[in-house]
Amino acid sequence: MRKPESSPSIPAPGEGKRGEEGYLGYLLRQAAGAHRLKVDRALADLGVTQPQFVTLTMLAAYPGLSNADLARLALLTPQTLSVIVTNLERAGSLLRKPHAVHGRIQHIELSATGQALLRQCRDRVHAIESELTAGLSAPEERAVRRWLVGVATADTTEA
Amino acid sequence: MRKPESSPSIPAPGEGKRGEEGYLGYLLRQAAGAHRLKVDRALADLGVTQPQFVTLTMLAAYPGLSNADLARLALLTPQTLSVIVTNLERAGSLLRKPHAVHGRIQHIELSATGQALLRQCRDRVHAIESELTAGLSAPEERAVRRWLVGVATADTTEA
DNA sequence: CGCATAATGTCAGAGCTCTTATATTTTGTT
DNA sequence: AACAAAATATAAGAGCTCTGACATTATGCG
């Protein structure tokens, strides 16, 4: 079927407002969505989502974090992380050690299967990751990184 | 309450792997999430979300688009756009003209209230938008834009 | 004309993310 | 010791986003 030509002059994904002249926020949203989808599809057969991969990676680097710790680390709310952790626990990828010497805090660690799963995911994600830097010069990549960190850490309470 | 010091040497949001040395994909995810949240909160009292704002903006620029058109434009699936359009329709911000000379296609247009709502949103989003470019030199901004477009338009079917 | 192909739209199910609200525990102050 | 404040965890409700599946309609070819 041919496209019914609903409207004229709709820009293609790289042109006009959808290209380098568009709103930065719009471009940021699109880029992040495209990347998330790419990662999700690369890990789909392992049953792992991008947020789950991030959480597994954080737990591998810092075993014993609490739900609240993870949320702070990922810049997400504790409620959000709780959903992700619950799903990972149901899949057997991590363990909650409910006790902890002090507190009602639950320490979370990767299970053996979780560690194996993470190893499987890593190669695929790294491959996608390396595509991200293709076409960037060293100073450009530095500028991009600095900008991303700035956007992520810009406090909500400021101007 | 003092933090129970669950684990040592957890990096703050701008440091180590969470800073300019981290994975680009991770930084991209964090930056987009922070920006989305900022926009969502700025528009919360109007009952408008970031995806809804994007959809309203696209419809203002190209009235009469179909659901499928919008999905292609936003790099989202038709199902996703359908949810957003349904919510906007329920709020009275847009109209579906079910008929269209040919086809089962439904042309979508902003209602008067939708246009007024969009005008209200624009100022707030533009204010946030201008923060995004603060601290970027002209060549840096160009590099960032070029990179974002490249990431968004990188085809899934390529290497 | 009749059928395959493609495009549109929709439903159901799963996961992520936020807000709001509640219960529990720990710390700090009086 | 008692109470207030802070932190942790969790649940409910809403919205966004994907996959998979399905029905409907339009185009193109035999």
mmCIF file of C-alpha atoms (C1' of nucleotides) in Angstrom:
data_model
loop_
_atom_site.group_PDB
_atom_site.id
_atom_site.type_symbol
_atom_site.label_atom_id
_atom_site.label_comp_id
_atom_site.label_asym_id
_atom_site.label_seq_id
_atom_site.Cartn_x
_atom_site.Cartn_y
_atom_site.Cartn_z
ATOM 1 C CA MET A 1 0.000 0.000 0.000
ATOM 2 C CA ARG A 2 1.189 3.451 -0.815
ATOM 3 C CA LYS A 3 1.135 6.101 1.860
ATOM 4 C CA PRO A 4 -2.084 8.076 1.525
ATOM 5 C CA GLU A 5 -0.151 11.329 1.579
ATOM 6 C CA SER A 6 -2.100 12.581 4.567
ATOM 7 C CA SER A 7 -0.234 15.844 4.861
ATOM 8 C CA PRO A 8 2.429 17.611 2.902
ATOM 9 C CA SER A 9 5.958 18.467 3.970
ATOM 10 C CA ILE A 10 6.317 16.249 6.996
ATOM 11 C CA PRO A 11 9.965 16.210 7.877
ATOM 12 C CA ALA A 12 11.858 12.949 7.947
ATOM 13 C CA PRO A 13 13.496 11.969 11.240
ATOM 14 C CA GLY A 14 16.692 13.865 10.475
ATOM 15 C CA GLU A 15 15.329 16.998 8.870
ATOM 16 C CA GLY A 16 14.015 20.394 9.878
ATOM 17 C CA LYS A 17 12.750 20.550 13.419
ATOM 18 C CA ARG A 18 13.492 16.884 13.708
ATOM 19 C CA GLY A 19 17.103 17.498 12.797
ATOM 20 C CA GLU A 20 19.835 19.612 14.166
ATOM 21 C CA GLU A 21 17.614 22.658 14.311
ATOM 22 C CA GLY A 22 15.028 21.119 16.614
ATOM 23 C CA TYR A 23 14.536 21.610 20.303
ATOM 24 C CA LEU A 24 17.317 20.023 22.274
ATOM 25 C CA GLY A 25 14.794 18.489 24.637
ATOM 26 C CA TYR A 26 12.979 16.902 21.752
ATOM 27 C CA LEU A 27 16.190 15.551 20.265
ATOM 28 C CA LEU A 28 17.250 14.252 23.672
ATOM 29 C CA ARG A 29 13.971 12.458 24.089
ATOM 30 C CA GLN A 30 14.174 10.890 20.664
ATOM 31 C CA ALA A 31 17.765 9.802 21.035
ATOM 32 C CA ALA A 32 17.201 8.242 24.434
ATOM 33 C CA GLY A 33 14.087 6.460 23.209
ATOM 34 C CA ALA A 34 15.869 5.068 20.172
ATOM 35 C CA HIS A 35 18.767 3.868 22.285
ATOM 36 C CA ARG A 36 16.530 2.343 24.928
ATOM 37 C CA LEU A 37 14.628 0.444 22.268
ATOM 38 C CA LYS A 38 17.849 -0.813 20.732
ATOM 39 C CA VAL A 39 19.081 -2.114 24.069
ATOM 40 C CA ASP A 40 15.705 -3.604 24.945
ATOM 41 C CA ARG A 41 15.586 -5.526 21.679
ATOM 42 C CA ALA A 42 19.152 -6.729 21.997
ATOM 43 C CA LEU A 43 18.344 -8.180 25.428
ATOM 44 C CA ALA A 44 14.774 -9.261 24.725
ATOM 45 C CA ASP A 45 15.568 -12.964 24.307
ATOM 46 C CA LEU A 46 17.271 -12.904 27.705
ATOM 47 C CA GLY A 47 14.181 -11.358 29.235
ATOM 48 C CA VAL A 48 16.131 -8.353 30.455
ATOM 49 C CA THR A 49 15.131 -4.727 30.002
ATOM 50 C CA GLN A 50 17.387 -1.702 29.956
ATOM 51 C CA PRO A 51 16.471 -0.631 33.495
ATOM 52 C CA GLN A 52 17.064 -4.167 34.700
ATOM 53 C CA PHE A 53 20.469 -4.217 33.037
ATOM 54 C CA VAL A 54 21.374 -0.942 34.713
ATOM 55 C CA THR A 55 20.250 -2.285 38.071
ATOM 56 C CA LEU A 56 22.178 -5.521 37.651
ATOM 57 C CA THR A 57 25.261 -3.542 36.700
ATOM 58 C CA MET A 58 24.982 -1.314 39.750
ATOM 59 C CA LEU A 59 24.555 -4.303 42.034
ATOM 60 C CA ALA A 60 27.585 -5.994 40.533
ATOM 61 C CA ALA A 61 29.651 -2.893 41.225
ATOM 62 C CA TYR A 62 28.218 -2.271 44.689
ATOM 63 C CA PRO A 63 26.787 -5.449 46.270
ATOM 64 C CA GLY A 64 24.570 -4.968 49.268
ATOM 65 C CA LEU A 65 22.932 -1.745 48.253
ATOM 66 C CA SER A 66 19.426 -1.092 49.481
ATOM 67 C CA ASN A 67 16.450 -0.257 47.363
ATOM 68 C CA ALA A 68 16.771 3.388 48.376
ATOM 69 C CA ASP A 69 20.479 3.375 47.538
ATOM 70 C CA LEU A 70 19.752 2.045 44.079
ATOM 71 C CA ALA A 71 17.110 4.675 43.518
ATOM 72 C CA ARG A 72 19.504 7.460 44.418
ATOM 73 C CA LEU A 73 22.156 5.971 42.184
ATOM 74 C CA ALA A 74 19.830 5.739 39.204
ATOM 75 C CA LEU A 75 18.132 9.080 39.811
ATOM 76 C CA LEU A 76 14.814 7.275 40.093
ATOM 77 C CA THR A 77 12.206 7.137 42.828
ATOM 78 C CA PRO A 78 12.324 4.284 45.352
ATOM 79 C CA GLN A 79 8.936 3.144 44.100
ATOM 80 C CA THR A 80 10.270 2.749 40.584
ATOM 81 C CA LEU A 81 13.283 0.813 41.714
ATOM 82 C CA SER A 82 11.073 -1.351 43.858
ATOM 83 C CA VAL A 83 9.209 -2.491 40.769
ATOM 84 C CA ILE A 84 12.418 -3.331 38.945
ATOM 85 C CA VAL A 85 13.912 -5.123 41.922
ATOM 86 C CA THR A 86 10.710 -7.104 42.441
ATOM 87 C CA ASN A 87 10.775 -8.266 38.838
ATOM 88 C CA LEU A 88 14.440 -9.212 39.059
ATOM 89 C CA GLU A 89 13.812 -11.075 42.287
ATOM 90 C CA ARG A 90 10.919 -12.985 40.757
ATOM 91 C CA ALA A 91 13.287 -13.974 37.944
ATOM 92 C CA GLY A 92 15.797 -15.203 40.522
ATOM 93 C CA SER A 93 18.507 -12.767 39.474
ATOM 94 C CA LEU A 94 18.989 -11.219 42.874
ATOM 95 C CA LEU A 95 18.486 -11.840 46.564
ATOM 96 C CA ARG A 96 17.089 -9.603 49.249
ATOM 97 C CA LYS A 97 18.783 -10.102 52.579
ATOM 98 C CA PRO A 98 16.003 -8.682 54.661
ATOM 99 C CA HIS A 99 17.807 -8.456 57.877
ATOM 100 C CA ALA A 100 20.849 -6.190 58.002
ATOM 101 C CA VAL A 101 22.333 -5.658 61.407
ATOM 102 C CA HIS A 102 20.574 -2.360 61.837
ATOM 103 C CA GLY A 103 17.317 -1.312 60.427
ATOM 104 C CA ARG A 104 14.580 -2.467 58.217
ATOM 105 C CA ILE A 105 16.886 -1.951 55.291
ATOM 106 C CA GLN A 106 17.123 -4.850 52.879
ATOM 107 C CA HIS A 107 20.510 -5.477 51.366
ATOM 108 C CA ILE A 108 20.338 -6.654 47.783
ATOM 109 C CA GLU A 109 22.869 -8.839 46.011
ATOM 110 C CA LEU A 110 23.129 -10.595 42.691
ATOM 111 C CA SER A 111 22.491 -14.313 42.696
ATOM 112 C CA ALA A 112 24.739 -16.672 40.759
ATOM 113 C CA THR A 113 22.261 -16.762 37.913
ATOM 114 C CA GLY A 114 22.030 -13.002 38.030
ATOM 115 C CA GLN A 115 25.751 -12.680 37.625
ATOM 116 C CA ALA A 116 25.743 -15.117 34.726
ATOM 117 C CA LEU A 117 22.865 -13.220 33.143
ATOM 118 C CA LEU A 118 24.694 -9.941 33.491
ATOM 119 C CA ARG A 119 27.751 -11.393 31.772
ATOM 120 C CA GLN A 120 25.569 -12.437 28.858
ATOM 121 C CA CYS A 121 24.068 -8.981 28.569
ATOM 122 C CA ARG A 122 27.311 -7.086 28.760
ATOM 123 C CA ASP A 123 28.757 -8.008 25.379
ATOM 124 C CA ARG A 124 25.618 -7.060 23.545
ATOM 125 C CA VAL A 125 25.248 -3.752 25.299
ATOM 126 C CA HIS A 126 28.896 -2.919 24.839
ATOM 127 C CA ALA A 127 28.526 -3.470 21.114
ATOM 128 C CA ILE A 128 25.676 -0.983 20.996
ATOM 129 C CA GLU A 129 27.591 1.340 23.241
ATOM 130 C CA SER A 130 30.553 1.474 20.912
ATOM 131 C CA GLU A 131 28.260 2.526 18.080
ATOM 132 C CA LEU A 132 27.327 5.559 20.100
ATOM 133 C CA THR A 133 30.799 6.997 19.924
ATOM 134 C CA ALA A 134 31.319 6.286 16.248
ATOM 135 C CA GLY A 135 31.655 9.525 14.338
ATOM 136 C CA LEU A 136 32.607 11.596 17.346
ATOM 137 C CA SER A 137 36.006 13.184 17.650
ATOM 138 C CA ALA A 138 37.649 13.064 21.034
ATOM 139 C CA PRO A 139 36.820 16.683 21.915
ATOM 140 C CA GLU A 140 33.283 16.231 20.649
ATOM 141 C CA GLU A 141 32.783 13.159 22.777
ATOM 142 C CA ARG A 142 34.079 15.053 25.747
ATOM 143 C CA ALA A 143 31.609 17.860 25.084
ATOM 144 C CA VAL A 144 28.737 15.407 24.752
ATOM 145 C CA ARG A 145 29.637 13.661 27.989
ATOM 146 C CA ARG A 146 29.982 16.905 29.841
ATOM 147 C CA TRP A 147 26.625 18.072 28.537
ATOM 148 C CA LEU A 148 24.839 14.845 29.449
ATOM 149 C CA VAL A 149 26.215 14.918 32.972
ATOM 150 C CA GLY A 150 25.197 18.536 33.293
ATOM 151 C CA VAL A 151 21.650 17.835 32.187
ATOM 152 C CA ALA A 152 21.350 14.826 34.477
ATOM 153 C CA THR A 153 22.667 16.606 37.523
ATOM 154 C CA ALA A 154 20.957 19.947 37.003
ATOM 155 C CA ASP A 155 19.063 20.366 40.211
ATOM 156 C CA THR A 156 15.305 20.646 39.973
ATOM 157 C CA THR A 157 15.297 23.339 42.612
ATOM 158 C CA GLU A 158 17.324 25.821 40.614
ATOM 159 C CA ALA A 159 16.254 28.384 38.083
ATOM 160 C CA MET B 1 18.154 10.483 60.218
ATOM 161 C CA ARG B 2 21.686 9.787 59.172
ATOM 162 C CA LYS B 3 22.361 7.516 56.226
ATOM 163 C CA PRO B 4 23.171 4.040 57.521
ATOM 164 C CA GLU B 5 26.327 3.928 55.403
ATOM 165 C CA SER B 6 25.232 0.786 53.596
ATOM 166 C CA SER B 7 28.225 0.613 51.323
ATOM 167 C CA PRO B 8 31.422 2.530 50.896
ATOM 168 C CA SER B 9 32.552 4.602 47.935
ATOM 169 C CA ILE B 10 29.279 5.020 46.111
ATOM 170 C CA PRO B 11 29.814 7.700 43.530
ATOM 171 C CA ALA B 12 27.703 10.838 43.572
ATOM 172 C CA PRO B 13 25.661 11.591 40.459
ATOM 173 C CA GLY B 14 28.465 13.451 38.742
ATOM 174 C CA GLU B 15 31.422 11.309 39.691
ATOM 175 C CA GLY B 16 33.224 8.219 38.448
ATOM 176 C CA LYS B 17 31.118 5.981 36.280
ATOM 177 C CA ARG B 18 28.250 8.297 36.870
ATOM 178 C CA GLY B 19 30.224 11.180 35.489
ATOM 179 C CA GLU B 20 31.986 11.866 32.287
ATOM 180 C CA GLU B 21 33.696 8.508 32.334
ATOM 181 C CA GLY B 22 30.528 6.464 32.385
ATOM 182 C CA TYR B 23 28.841 4.631 29.581
ATOM 183 C CA LEU B 24 27.358 7.026 27.087
ATOM 184 C CA GLY B 25 24.155 5.011 27.039
ATOM 185 C CA TYR B 26 23.867 5.292 30.785
ATOM 186 C CA LEU B 27 24.494 9.014 30.712
ATOM 187 C CA LEU B 28 21.990 9.421 27.903
ATOM 188 C CA ARG B 29 19.372 7.546 29.876
ATOM 189 C CA GLN B 30 19.964 9.609 32.974
ATOM 190 C CA ALA B 31 19.934 12.921 31.156
ATOM 191 C CA ALA B 32 16.731 12.145 29.293
ATOM 192 C CA GLY B 33 15.068 10.949 32.467
ATOM 193 C CA ALA B 34 16.041 14.068 34.373
ATOM 194 C CA HIS B 35 14.827 16.305 31.593
ATOM 195 C CA ARG B 36 11.553 14.414 31.185
ATOM 196 C CA LEU B 37 10.897 14.708 34.889
ATOM 197 C CA LYS B 38 11.619 18.415 34.818
ATOM 198 C CA VAL B 39 9.180 18.961 31.974
ATOM 199 C CA ASP B 40 6.560 16.719 33.545
ATOM 200 C CA ARG B 41 6.706 18.654 36.791
ATOM 201 C CA ALA B 42 6.592 22.023 35.054
ATOM 202 C CA LEU B 43 3.405 20.974 33.275
ATOM 203 C CA ALA B 44 1.856 18.890 36.049
ATOM 204 C CA ASP B 45 -0.654 21.511 37.154
ATOM 205 C CA LEU B 46 -1.893 21.732 33.576
ATOM 206 C CA GLY B 47 -2.348 17.975 33.493
ATOM 207 C CA VAL B 48 0.004 17.635 30.543
ATOM 208 C CA THR B 49 2.860 15.160 30.257
ATOM 209 C CA GLN B 50 5.964 15.457 28.131
ATOM 210 C CA PRO B 51 4.711 13.012 25.479
ATOM 211 C CA GLN B 52 1.413 14.873 25.371
ATOM 212 C CA PHE B 53 3.233 18.161 24.888
ATOM 213 C CA VAL B 54 5.241 16.698 22.037
ATOM 214 C CA THR B 55 2.081 15.361 20.423
ATOM 215 C CA LEU B 56 0.266 18.670 20.778
ATOM 216 C CA THR B 57 3.236 20.457 19.246
ATOM 217 C CA MET B 58 3.354 18.113 16.292
ATOM 218 C CA LEU B 59 -0.363 18.507 15.694
ATOM 219 C CA ALA B 60 -0.072 22.275 15.816
ATOM 220 C CA ALA B 61 2.637 22.154 13.177
ATOM 221 C CA TYR B 62 0.934 19.540 11.001
ATOM 222 C CA PRO B 63 -2.837 19.467 11.546
ATOM 223 C CA GLY B 64 -4.685 16.469 10.206
ATOM 224 C CA LEU B 65 -2.039 13.870 10.843
ATOM 225 C CA SER B 66 -3.166 10.334 11.512
ATOM 226 C CA ASN B 67 -2.234 8.225 14.489
ATOM 227 C CA ALA B 68 0.239 6.315 12.341
ATOM 228 C CA ASP B 69 1.744 9.549 11.037
ATOM 229 C CA LEU B 70 2.267 10.790 14.565
ATOM 230 C CA ALA B 71 3.906 7.534 15.549
ATOM 231 C CA ARG B 72 6.377 7.739 12.690
ATOM 232 C CA LEU B 73 7.089 11.350 13.505
ATOM 233 C CA ALA B 74 7.794 10.603 17.154
ATOM 234 C CA LEU B 75 9.675 7.368 16.509
ATOM 235 C CA LEU B 76 7.124 5.546 18.640
ATOM 236 C CA THR B 77 4.840 2.618 17.926
ATOM 237 C CA PRO B 78 1.263 3.299 16.810
ATOM 238 C CA GLN B 79 0.029 1.594 19.958
ATOM 239 C CA THR B 80 1.924 4.017 22.127
ATOM 240 C CA LEU B 81 0.652 7.035 20.254
ATOM 241 C CA SER B 82 -2.843 5.641 20.452
ATOM 242 C CA VAL B 83 -2.690 5.759 24.221
ATOM 243 C CA ILE B 84 -1.480 9.341 24.216
ATOM 244 C CA VAL B 85 -4.054 10.435 21.658
ATOM 245 C CA THR B 86 -6.820 8.710 23.587
ATOM 246 C CA ASN B 87 -5.850 10.549 26.758
ATOM 247 C CA LEU B 88 -5.667 13.877 24.957
ATOM 248 C CA GLU B 89 -9.024 13.241 23.349
ATOM 249 C CA ARG B 90 -10.592 12.414 26.692
ATOM 250 C CA ALA B 91 -9.249 15.729 27.967
ATOM 251 C CA GLY B 92 -10.851 17.501 25.021
ATOM 252 C CA SER B 93 -7.575 18.781 23.619
ATOM 253 C CA LEU B 94 -7.958 17.269 20.189
ATOM 254 C CA LEU B 95 -10.539 15.956 17.757
ATOM 255 C CA ARG B 96 -10.554 12.820 15.672
ATOM 256 C CA LYS B 97 -12.223 13.317 12.319
ATOM 257 C CA PRO B 98 -12.975 9.690 11.683
ATOM 258 C CA HIS B 99 -13.912 9.970 8.106
ATOM 259 C CA ALA B 100 -11.234 11.226 5.691
ATOM 260 C CA VAL B 101 -12.152 11.004 2.057
ATOM 261 C CA HIS B 102 -10.272 7.792 1.612
ATOM 262 C CA GLY B 103 -9.634 5.133 4.100
ATOM 263 C CA ARG B 104 -10.190 4.252 7.664
ATOM 264 C CA ILE B 105 -7.610 6.822 8.567
ATOM 265 C CA GLN B 106 -8.596 9.265 11.264
ATOM 266 C CA HIS B 107 -7.365 12.795 10.863
ATOM 267 C CA ILE B 108 -6.475 14.431 14.151
ATOM 268 C CA GLU B 109 -6.574 18.136 14.910
ATOM 269 C CA LEU B 110 -6.157 20.314 17.947
ATOM 270 C CA SER B 111 -9.323 21.665 19.492
ATOM 271 C CA ALA B 112 -9.563 25.283 20.581
ATOM 272 C CA THR B 113 -8.875 24.285 24.161
ATOM 273 C CA GLY B 114 -5.985 22.168 22.972
ATOM 274 C CA GLN B 115 -4.430 25.141 21.231
ATOM 275 C CA ALA B 116 -4.872 27.294 24.298
ATOM 276 C CA LEU B 117 -3.369 24.579 26.448
ATOM 277 C CA LEU B 118 -0.387 24.279 24.151
ATOM 278 C CA ARG B 119 0.228 28.020 24.361
ATOM 279 C CA GLN B 120 0.284 27.751 28.138
ATOM 280 C CA CYS B 121 2.773 24.921 28.031
ATOM 281 C CA ARG B 122 5.126 26.501 25.559
ATOM 282 C CA ASP B 123 6.571 29.212 27.755
ATOM 283 C CA ARG B 124 7.376 26.844 30.556
ATOM 284 C CA VAL B 125 9.009 24.305 28.297
ATOM 285 C CA HIS B 126 10.980 26.971 26.471
ATOM 286 C CA ALA B 127 12.367 28.164 29.782
ATOM 287 C CA ILE B 128 13.601 24.670 30.559
ATOM 288 C CA GLU B 129 14.851 24.310 27.019
ATOM 289 C CA SER B 130 17.040 27.373 27.272
ATOM 290 C CA GLU B 131 18.691 25.925 30.366
ATOM 291 C CA LEU B 132 19.807 23.004 28.272
ATOM 292 C CA THR B 133 22.054 25.121 26.130
ATOM 293 C CA ALA B 134 23.568 27.101 28.969
ATOM 294 C CA GLY B 135 27.249 26.342 29.255
ATOM 295 C CA LEU B 136 27.628 25.096 25.726
ATOM 296 C CA SER B 137 29.712 26.934 23.207
ATOM 297 C CA ALA B 138 28.348 27.221 19.700
ATOM 298 C CA PRO B 139 30.542 24.450 18.278
ATOM 299 C CA GLU B 140 29.814 22.249 21.263
ATOM 300 C CA GLU B 141 26.094 22.703 20.838
ATOM 301 C CA ARG B 142 26.434 21.812 17.197
ATOM 302 C CA ALA B 143 28.312 18.637 18.115
ATOM 303 C CA VAL B 144 25.684 17.692 20.678
ATOM 304 C CA ARG B 145 22.852 18.228 18.223
ATOM 305 C CA ARG B 146 24.577 16.274 15.527
ATOM 306 C CA TRP B 147 25.215 13.430 17.928
ATOM 307 C CA LEU B 148 21.635 13.323 19.201
ATOM 308 C CA VAL B 149 20.262 13.237 15.665
ATOM 309 C CA GLY B 150 22.696 10.501 14.760
ATOM 310 C CA VAL B 151 21.682 8.372 17.721
ATOM 311 C CA ALA B 152 17.986 8.893 17.056
ATOM 312 C CA THR B 153 18.198 8.070 13.374
ATOM 313 C CA ALA B 154 20.652 5.201 13.595
ATOM 314 C CA ASP B 155 18.732 2.428 11.935
ATOM 315 C CA THR B 156 18.055 -0.669 13.982
ATOM 316 C CA THR B 157 18.821 -2.851 11.003
ATOM 317 C CA GLU B 158 22.438 -1.751 10.696
ATOM 318 C CA ALA B 159 25.540 -3.042 12.340
ATOM 319 C "C1'" DC C 1 -13.022 -9.852 -10.310
ATOM 320 C "C1'" DG C 2 -10.500 -12.082 -6.533
ATOM 321 C "C1'" DC C 3 -6.738 -12.546 -3.691
ATOM 322 C "C1'" DA C 4 -2.232 -11.255 -1.576
ATOM 323 C "C1'" DT C 5 0.033 -7.421 0.443
ATOM 324 C "C1'" DA C 6 0.327 -3.496 3.123
ATOM 325 C "C1'" DA C 7 -1.321 0.063 6.039
ATOM 326 C "C1'" DT C 8 -4.386 1.559 9.724
ATOM 327 C "C1'" DG C 9 -6.464 1.109 14.048
ATOM 328 C "C1'" DT C 10 -7.371 -1.414 18.334
ATOM 329 C "C1'" DC C 11 -7.137 -4.861 22.355
ATOM 330 C "C1'" DA C 12 -4.524 -7.376 25.819
ATOM 331 C "C1'" DG C 13 -0.474 -8.059 28.556
ATOM 332 C "C1'" DA C 14 3.920 -6.731 30.480
ATOM 333 C "C1'" DG C 15 7.229 -3.437 32.282
ATOM 334 C "C1'" DC C 16 8.807 1.292 33.637
ATOM 335 C "C1'" DT C 17 7.944 5.690 35.992
ATOM 336 C "C1'" DC C 18 5.673 9.105 38.457
ATOM 337 C "C1'" DT C 19 2.476 10.870 42.435
ATOM 338 C "C1'" DT C 20 0.125 10.176 46.670
ATOM 339 C "C1'" DA C 21 -0.401 7.715 50.807
ATOM 340 C "C1'" DT C 22 0.687 4.425 54.625
ATOM 341 C "C1'" DA C 23 3.356 1.617 57.939
ATOM 342 C "C1'" DT C 24 7.698 0.714 60.162
ATOM 343 C "C1'" DT C 25 12.116 1.774 62.005
ATOM 344 C "C1'" DT C 26 15.935 4.769 63.399
ATOM 345 C "C1'" DT C 27 17.826 9.003 64.900
ATOM 346 C "C1'" DG C 28 17.770 13.325 67.310
ATOM 347 C "C1'" DT C 29 15.845 16.533 70.582
ATOM 348 C "C1'" DT C 30 13.582 17.815 74.641
ATOM 349 C "C1'" DA D 1 11.801 8.495 78.365
ATOM 350 C "C1'" DA D 2 8.920 10.517 74.959
ATOM 351 C "C1'" DC D 3 8.086 12.696 70.894
ATOM 352 C "C1'" DA D 4 9.308 14.703 66.375
ATOM 353 C "C1'" DA D 5 11.803 14.161 62.174
ATOM 354 C "C1'" DA D 6 13.881 11.418 58.713
ATOM 355 C "C1'" DA D 7 14.567 7.282 56.184
ATOM 356 C "C1'" DT D 8 13.012 2.876 54.442
ATOM 357 C "C1'" DA D 9 9.744 0.014 52.271
ATOM 358 C "C1'" DT D 10 5.399 -0.817 50.045
ATOM 359 C "C1'" DA D 11 0.777 -0.259 47.842
ATOM 360 C "C1'" DA D 12 -2.584 1.981 44.709
ATOM 361 C "C1'" DG D 13 -3.497 4.662 40.697
ATOM 362 C "C1'" DA D 14 -2.231 6.938 36.425
ATOM 363 C "C1'" DG D 15 0.406 7.419 32.199
ATOM 364 C "C1'" DC D 16 3.969 5.901 28.824
ATOM 365 C "C1'" DT D 17 6.045 2.237 25.999
ATOM 366 C "C1'" DC D 18 6.875 -2.093 24.144
ATOM 367 C "C1'" DT D 19 5.252 -7.014 21.911
ATOM 368 C "C1'" DG D 20 1.924 -9.871 20.002
ATOM 369 C "C1'" DA D 21 -2.436 -10.519 17.979
ATOM 370 C "C1'" DC D 22 -6.477 -9.239 15.432
ATOM 371 C "C1'" DA D 23 -9.924 -6.909 12.398
ATOM 372 C "C1'" DT D 24 -10.663 -3.565 8.746
ATOM 373 C "C1'" DT D 25 -9.622 -1.185 4.616
ATOM 374 C "C1'" DA D 26 -6.986 0.095 0.476
ATOM 375 C "C1'" DT D 27 -3.807 -1.037 -3.266
ATOM 376 C "C1'" DG D 28 -1.873 -3.980 -6.834
ATOM 377 C "C1'" DC D 29 -1.521 -8.070 -9.483
ATOM 378 C "C1'" DG D 30 -3.048 -12.189 -11.750
#
